[in-house]
Amino acid sequence: MSFYCPRLCIIGSGLIGGSLALALKRAGRVGEVVGAGRNAATLERARELGIIDRYATDVAEAARGADIVVLAVPLLAMRGVFEQLLPALAPGMVLTDVGSAKMSVIEDARTVLGQKSRQFVPGHPIAGTEKSGPEAAFAELFEGRRVILTPLSDNDAADVQRITEMWRIVGAEVEAMTALHHDHVLAATSHLPHLLAFALVESLARMEERHEVFRYAAGGFRDFTRIAASDPTMWRDIALANAAEIKGMLRRYQKDLEHLYQLLDAGDGEALHALFSRAKQTREGLKL
């Protein structure tokens, strides 16, 4: 059956939620799009941009009658949104999210929704930019990108398939894995790089000669630190929600940095060349 959603509710009409709404509208696979959020001015801007058709600052009011509800809010806000959604959660309604950590969201859903959590299909589109807000949304964001679903053991197969089809319609490649494995993998491939970028910029900004340092920053600095311009609230929540996995990756990286320091201290050019060569070969083999 071809995917079509008569009424979609997007809680959080920023980059991810807004781009999903625009992509589904462009594909002609959604009827009415209702926005929800705390900031009426942001919601009005999303309406002006054609992302949503109407909105409400009351989550239950916005979600009532929706076929699919997408939670596109910071991770630490998820539990509160589930609590607000509960009065409007009707049979047949499917909930999903776009959070970058999954175990914490699933725990929130189980705690708040109880048996109704089976209507929640956790998801994570691996797509985005360092920009945020409705103005950052664009319909092509998910084309050729991966979306990971981490279905619950008691999800209805038809609900999982519906969310899978929704993401495929907007051009994404959908994969499934356990929530625990997702959080482990994303801690290494996404969360750690973002924390390192934030830390490097903060470290250099504290240097006495920081103005000269940034003035002569080259392309490598620009490329590596671009993601440090990402939304601080979102990344604070990701860091806390997936802290256990991220801490493990940080410890591992600290050991690798100490090894690099020792090679420099010993003036071991041969070992440095071997390390750089292995990294170069690995990076060139990646299809990014």
mmCIF file of N, CA, C and O in Angstrom, residues 258-268 272:
data_model
loop_
_atom_site.group_PDB
_atom_site.id
_atom_site.type_symbol
_atom_site.label_atom_id
_atom_site.label_comp_id
_atom_site.label_asym_id
_atom_site.label_seq_id
_atom_site.Cartn_x
_atom_site.Cartn_y
_atom_site.Cartn_z
ATOM 1 N N GLU A 258 47.046 9.998 24.133
ATOM 2 C CA GLU A 258 48.249 9.802 24.933
ATOM 3 C C GLU A 258 49.313 9.050 24.133
ATOM 4 O O GLU A 258 50.506 9.378 24.200
ATOM 5 N N HIS A 259 48.880 8.069 23.334
ATOM 6 C CA HIS A 259 49.806 7.336 22.471
ATOM 7 C C HIS A 259 50.435 8.285 21.448
ATOM 8 O O HIS A 259 51.656 8.226 21.199
ATOM 9 N N LEU A 260 49.630 9.168 20.870
ATOM 10 C CA LEU A 260 50.141 10.142 19.904
ATOM 11 C C LEU A 260 51.152 11.081 20.569
ATOM 12 O O LEU A 260 52.200 11.399 19.991
ATOM 13 N N TYR A 261 50.860 11.498 21.789
ATOM 14 C CA TYR A 261 51.785 12.354 22.535
ATOM 15 C C TYR A 261 53.129 11.647 22.737
ATOM 16 O O TYR A 261 54.201 12.250 22.569
ATOM 17 N N GLN A 262 53.058 10.375 23.086
ATOM 18 C CA GLN A 262 54.284 9.615 23.324
ATOM 19 C C GLN A 262 55.121 9.483 22.051
ATOM 20 O O GLN A 262 56.353 9.555 22.097
ATOM 21 N N LEU A 263 54.454 9.304 20.903
ATOM 22 C CA LEU A 263 55.180 9.212 19.635
ATOM 23 C C LEU A 263 55.874 10.537 19.325
ATOM 24 O O LEU A 263 57.029 10.565 18.859
ATOM 25 N N LEU A 264 55.178 11.646 19.567
ATOM 26 C CA LEU A 264 55.785 12.957 19.341
ATOM 27 C C LEU A 264 56.947 13.200 20.305
ATOM 28 O O LEU A 264 57.994 13.720 19.922
ATOM 29 N N ASP A 265 56.746 12.804 21.549
ATOM 30 C CA ASP A 265 57.780 13.007 22.562
ATOM 31 C C ASP A 265 59.040 12.210 22.236
ATOM 32 O O ASP A 265 60.165 12.662 22.495
ATOM 33 N N ALA A 266 58.834 11.041 21.636
ATOM 34 C CA ALA A 266 59.972 10.179 21.278
ATOM 35 C C ALA A 266 60.554 10.539 19.922
ATOM 36 O O ALA A 266 61.594 9.994 19.525
ATOM 37 N N GLY A 267 59.889 11.440 19.185
ATOM 38 C CA GLY A 267 60.348 11.788 17.846
ATOM 39 C C GLY A 267 60.299 10.610 16.901
ATOM 40 O O GLY A 267 61.144 10.484 15.998
ATOM 41 N N ASP A 268 59.321 9.739 17.080
ATOM 42 C CA ASP A 268 59.218 8.494 16.304
ATOM 43 C C ASP A 268 58.484 8.763 14.985
ATOM 44 O O ASP A 268 57.281 8.526 14.861
ATOM 45 N N LEU A 272 54.711 7.538 13.515
ATOM 46 C CA LEU A 272 53.738 8.561 13.133
ATOM 47 C C LEU A 272 53.287 8.366 11.693
ATOM 48 O O LEU A 272 52.085 8.446 11.385
#
